[in-house]
Tab-separated table of C-alpha atoms in Angstrom:
chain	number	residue	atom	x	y	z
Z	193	UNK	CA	-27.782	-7.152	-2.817
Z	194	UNK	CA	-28.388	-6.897	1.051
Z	195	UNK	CA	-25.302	-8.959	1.339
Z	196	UNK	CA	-23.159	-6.291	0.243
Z	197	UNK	CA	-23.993	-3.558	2.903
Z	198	UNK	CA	-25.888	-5.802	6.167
Z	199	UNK	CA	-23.496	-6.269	8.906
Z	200	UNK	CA	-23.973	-9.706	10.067
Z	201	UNK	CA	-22.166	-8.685	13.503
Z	202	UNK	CA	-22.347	-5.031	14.945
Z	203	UNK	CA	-18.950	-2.689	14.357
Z	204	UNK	CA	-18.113	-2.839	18.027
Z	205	UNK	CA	-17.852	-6.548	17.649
Z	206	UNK	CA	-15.800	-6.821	14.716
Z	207	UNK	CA	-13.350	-4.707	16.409
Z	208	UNK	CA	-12.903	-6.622	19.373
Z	209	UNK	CA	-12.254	-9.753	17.102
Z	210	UNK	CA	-10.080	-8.049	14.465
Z	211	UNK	CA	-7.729	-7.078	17.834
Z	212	UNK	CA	-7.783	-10.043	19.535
Z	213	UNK	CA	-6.834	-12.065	16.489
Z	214	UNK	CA	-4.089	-9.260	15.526
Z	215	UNK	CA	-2.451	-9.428	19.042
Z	216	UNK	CA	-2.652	-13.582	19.524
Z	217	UNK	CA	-1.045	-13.790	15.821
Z	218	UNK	CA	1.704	-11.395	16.959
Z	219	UNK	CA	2.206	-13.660	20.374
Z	220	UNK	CA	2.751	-16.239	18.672
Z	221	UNK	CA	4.670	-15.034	15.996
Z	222	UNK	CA	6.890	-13.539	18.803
Z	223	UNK	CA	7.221	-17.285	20.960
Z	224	UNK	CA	8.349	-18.517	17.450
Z	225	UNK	CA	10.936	-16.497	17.443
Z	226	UNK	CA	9.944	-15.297	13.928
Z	227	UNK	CA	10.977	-11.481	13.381
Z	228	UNK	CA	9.743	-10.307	10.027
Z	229	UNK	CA	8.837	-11.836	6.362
Z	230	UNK	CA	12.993	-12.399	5.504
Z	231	UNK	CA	13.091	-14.883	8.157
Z	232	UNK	CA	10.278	-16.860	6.962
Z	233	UNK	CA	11.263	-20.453	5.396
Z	234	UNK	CA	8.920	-22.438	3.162
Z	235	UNK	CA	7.485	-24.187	6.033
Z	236	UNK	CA	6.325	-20.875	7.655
Z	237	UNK	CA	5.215	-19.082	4.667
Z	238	UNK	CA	2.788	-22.474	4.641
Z	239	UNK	CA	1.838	-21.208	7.681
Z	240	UNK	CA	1.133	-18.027	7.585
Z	241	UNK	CA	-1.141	-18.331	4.255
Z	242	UNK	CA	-3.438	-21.201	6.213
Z	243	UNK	CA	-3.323	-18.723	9.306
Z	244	UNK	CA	-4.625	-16.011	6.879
Z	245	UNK	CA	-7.802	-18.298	6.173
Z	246	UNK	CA	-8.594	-20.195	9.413
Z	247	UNK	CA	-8.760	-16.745	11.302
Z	248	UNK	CA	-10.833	-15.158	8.997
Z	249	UNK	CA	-14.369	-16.255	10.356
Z	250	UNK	CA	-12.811	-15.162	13.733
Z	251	UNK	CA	-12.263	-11.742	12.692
Z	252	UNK	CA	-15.598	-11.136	10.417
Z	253	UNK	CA	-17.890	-13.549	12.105
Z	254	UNK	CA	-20.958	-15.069	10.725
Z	255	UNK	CA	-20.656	-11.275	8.143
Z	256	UNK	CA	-20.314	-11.687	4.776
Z	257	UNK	CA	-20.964	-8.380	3.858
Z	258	UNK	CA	-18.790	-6.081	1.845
Z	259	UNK	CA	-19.090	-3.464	4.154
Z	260	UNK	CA	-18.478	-5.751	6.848
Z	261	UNK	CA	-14.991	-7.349	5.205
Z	262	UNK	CA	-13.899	-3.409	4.698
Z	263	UNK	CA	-14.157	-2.430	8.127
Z	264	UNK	CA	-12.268	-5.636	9.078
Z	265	UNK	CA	-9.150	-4.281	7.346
Z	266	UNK	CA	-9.743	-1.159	8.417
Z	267	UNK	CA	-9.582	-2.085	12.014
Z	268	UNK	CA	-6.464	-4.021	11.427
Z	269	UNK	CA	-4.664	-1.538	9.253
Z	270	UNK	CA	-5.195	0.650	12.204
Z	271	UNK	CA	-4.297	-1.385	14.663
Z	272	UNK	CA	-0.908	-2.411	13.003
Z	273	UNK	CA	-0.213	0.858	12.554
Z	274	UNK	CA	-0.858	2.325	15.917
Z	275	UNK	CA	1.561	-0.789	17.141
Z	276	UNK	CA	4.257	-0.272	14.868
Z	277	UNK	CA	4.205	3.892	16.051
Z	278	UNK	CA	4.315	2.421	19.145
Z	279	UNK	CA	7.060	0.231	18.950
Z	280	UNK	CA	9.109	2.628	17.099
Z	281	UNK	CA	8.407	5.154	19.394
Z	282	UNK	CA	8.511	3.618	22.989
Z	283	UNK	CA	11.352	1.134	23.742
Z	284	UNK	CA	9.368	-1.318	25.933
Z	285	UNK	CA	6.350	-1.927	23.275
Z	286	UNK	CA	9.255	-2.323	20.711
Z	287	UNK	CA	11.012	-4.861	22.538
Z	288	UNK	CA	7.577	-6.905	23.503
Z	289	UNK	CA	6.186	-6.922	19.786
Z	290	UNK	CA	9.649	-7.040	18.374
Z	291	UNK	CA	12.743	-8.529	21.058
Z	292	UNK	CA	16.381	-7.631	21.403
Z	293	UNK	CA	19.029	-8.577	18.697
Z	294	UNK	CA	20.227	-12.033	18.960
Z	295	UNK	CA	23.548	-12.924	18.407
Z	296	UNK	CA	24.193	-16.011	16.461
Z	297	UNK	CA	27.692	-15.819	15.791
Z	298	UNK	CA	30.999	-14.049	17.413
Z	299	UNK	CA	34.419	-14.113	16.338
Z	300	UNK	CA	33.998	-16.541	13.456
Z	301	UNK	CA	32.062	-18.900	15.358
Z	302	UNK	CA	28.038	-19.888	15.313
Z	303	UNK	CA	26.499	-19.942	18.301
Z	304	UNK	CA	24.478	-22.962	18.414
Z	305	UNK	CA	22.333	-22.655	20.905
Z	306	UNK	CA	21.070	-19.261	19.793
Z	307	UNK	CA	20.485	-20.739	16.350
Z	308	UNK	CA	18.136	-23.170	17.884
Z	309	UNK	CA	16.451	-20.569	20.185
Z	310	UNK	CA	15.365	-18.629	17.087
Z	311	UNK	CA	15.230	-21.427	14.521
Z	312	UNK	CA	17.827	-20.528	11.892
Z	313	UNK	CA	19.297	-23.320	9.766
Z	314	UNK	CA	23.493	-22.875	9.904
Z	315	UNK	CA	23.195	-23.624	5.966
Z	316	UNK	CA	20.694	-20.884	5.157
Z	317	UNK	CA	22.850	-18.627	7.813
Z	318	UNK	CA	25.976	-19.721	5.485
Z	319	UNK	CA	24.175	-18.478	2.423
Z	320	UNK	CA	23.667	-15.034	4.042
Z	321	UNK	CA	26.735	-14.559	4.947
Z	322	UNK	CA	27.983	-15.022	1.399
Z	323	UNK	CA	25.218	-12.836	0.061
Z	324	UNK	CA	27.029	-10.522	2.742
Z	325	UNK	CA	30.515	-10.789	1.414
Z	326	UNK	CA	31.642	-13.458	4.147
Z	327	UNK	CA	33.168	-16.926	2.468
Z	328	UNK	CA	32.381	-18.683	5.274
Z	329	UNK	CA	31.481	-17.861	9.693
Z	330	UNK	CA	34.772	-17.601	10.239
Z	331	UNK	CA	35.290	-14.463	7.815
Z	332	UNK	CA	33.061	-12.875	10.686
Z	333	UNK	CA	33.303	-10.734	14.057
Z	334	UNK	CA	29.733	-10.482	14.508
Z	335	UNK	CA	26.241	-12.241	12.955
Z	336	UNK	CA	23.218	-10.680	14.872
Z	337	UNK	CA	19.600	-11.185	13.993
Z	338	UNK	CA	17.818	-7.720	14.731
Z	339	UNK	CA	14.576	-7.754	15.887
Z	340	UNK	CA	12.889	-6.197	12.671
Z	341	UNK	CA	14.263	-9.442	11.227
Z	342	UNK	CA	17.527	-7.793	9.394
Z	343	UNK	CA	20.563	-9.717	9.610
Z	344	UNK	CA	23.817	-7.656	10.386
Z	345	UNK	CA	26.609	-9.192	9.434
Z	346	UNK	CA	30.283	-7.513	11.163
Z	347	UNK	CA	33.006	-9.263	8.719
Z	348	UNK	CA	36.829	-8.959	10.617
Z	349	UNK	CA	38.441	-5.872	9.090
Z	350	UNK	CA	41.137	-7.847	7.200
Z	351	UNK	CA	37.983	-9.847	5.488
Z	352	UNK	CA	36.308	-6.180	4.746
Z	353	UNK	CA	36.005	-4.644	0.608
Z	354	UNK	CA	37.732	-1.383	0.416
Z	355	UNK	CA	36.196	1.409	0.029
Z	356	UNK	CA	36.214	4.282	-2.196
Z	357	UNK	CA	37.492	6.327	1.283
Z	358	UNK	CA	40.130	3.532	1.335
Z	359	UNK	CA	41.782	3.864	-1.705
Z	360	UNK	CA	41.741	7.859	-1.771
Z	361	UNK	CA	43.390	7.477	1.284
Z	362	UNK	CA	46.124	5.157	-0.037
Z	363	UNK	CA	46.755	6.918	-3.141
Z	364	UNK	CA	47.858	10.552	-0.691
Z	365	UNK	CA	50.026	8.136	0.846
Z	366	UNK	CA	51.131	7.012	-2.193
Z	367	UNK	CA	52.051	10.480	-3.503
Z	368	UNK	CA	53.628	11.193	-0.544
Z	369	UNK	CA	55.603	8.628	-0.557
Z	370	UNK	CA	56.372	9.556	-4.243
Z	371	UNK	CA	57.260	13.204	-3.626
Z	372	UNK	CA	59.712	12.347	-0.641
Z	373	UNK	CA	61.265	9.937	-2.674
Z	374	UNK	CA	61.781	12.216	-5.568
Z	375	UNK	CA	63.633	14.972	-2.663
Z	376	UNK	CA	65.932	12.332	-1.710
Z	377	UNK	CA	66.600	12.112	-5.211
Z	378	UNK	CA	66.974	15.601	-6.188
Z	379	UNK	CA	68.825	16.386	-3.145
Z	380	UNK	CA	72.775	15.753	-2.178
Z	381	UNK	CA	74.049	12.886	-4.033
């Protein structure tokens, strides 16, 4: 029963390791180039869940106790979220933790070596851009990878779904088109 509630390292301890594991996983997850869970492949998810278990003794430490595990995730729920405020709130911490957009393709093209710099496959970029209306890279102005990991995808305006906007807009012109035709009907033959 001790187990539960004897810290087998002091509190100031575990928070030193729970941050120092927290900010080399998120350097390294930043060199990777890897920008959120949506750009994770099946090779990195493999990853991640080993990661999850060989850091684990370096954020409790020899503890074992419940109370010890509880005010591991406390320290790193706080952490994370005092990073992500951070990042949302001051550009510089965002672009550190986070990066810039990337852009991997431009005016229908893929840009190859930005595709290698951050690791994306052109297939499983293909298959986005589908998901995203596109047929193929060339149905595009713009692919950028954003740093929270989104993918926007620009398609070329003739490549574009209308839009409820669109077609109200086409059926005034329509009707005006109708009621000047039905004046030069009505009028002088």
């Amino acid at each position: 029963m001790s187990d539960l509630f004897d810290l087998g390292v002091s509190v100031a301890d575990k928070t030193v390791r729970t941050i120092a594991v927290y900010v080399t996983i998120a350097v390294l997850l930043r060199i990777a180039g890897k920008r959120g869970i949506a750009q994770l492949n099946n090779f990195d998810f493999v990853v991640m869940l080993l990661m999850s278990n060989v850091v684990q003794n370096a954020i409790i430490g020899p503890d074992n106790s419940l109370v010890g595990g509880l005010v591991g995730v406390v320290i790193l729920v706080a952490v994370n979220s005092i990073v992500v405020r951070l990042a949302a709130t001051v550009p510089s911490v965002g672009r550190v933790f986070e990066g810039t957009p990337v852009v991997l393709a431009r005016d229908g093209h893929f840009i190859p070596s930005a595709l290698r710099r951050m690791g994306v496959r052109q297939a499983d970029l293909n298959v986005m851009l589908q998901l995203r209306g596109a047929e193929s890279v060339t149905d595009t102005d713009l692919v950028r990878l954003e740093p929270g990991g989104s993918l926007l995808v620009r398609l070329r305006p003739e490549e574009e779904d209308a839009e409820r906007g669109d077609l109200e807009e086409l059926c005034r012109r329509l009707d005006r088109i109708e009621r000047k035709l039905d004046e030069l009907k009505s009028g002088p033959s």
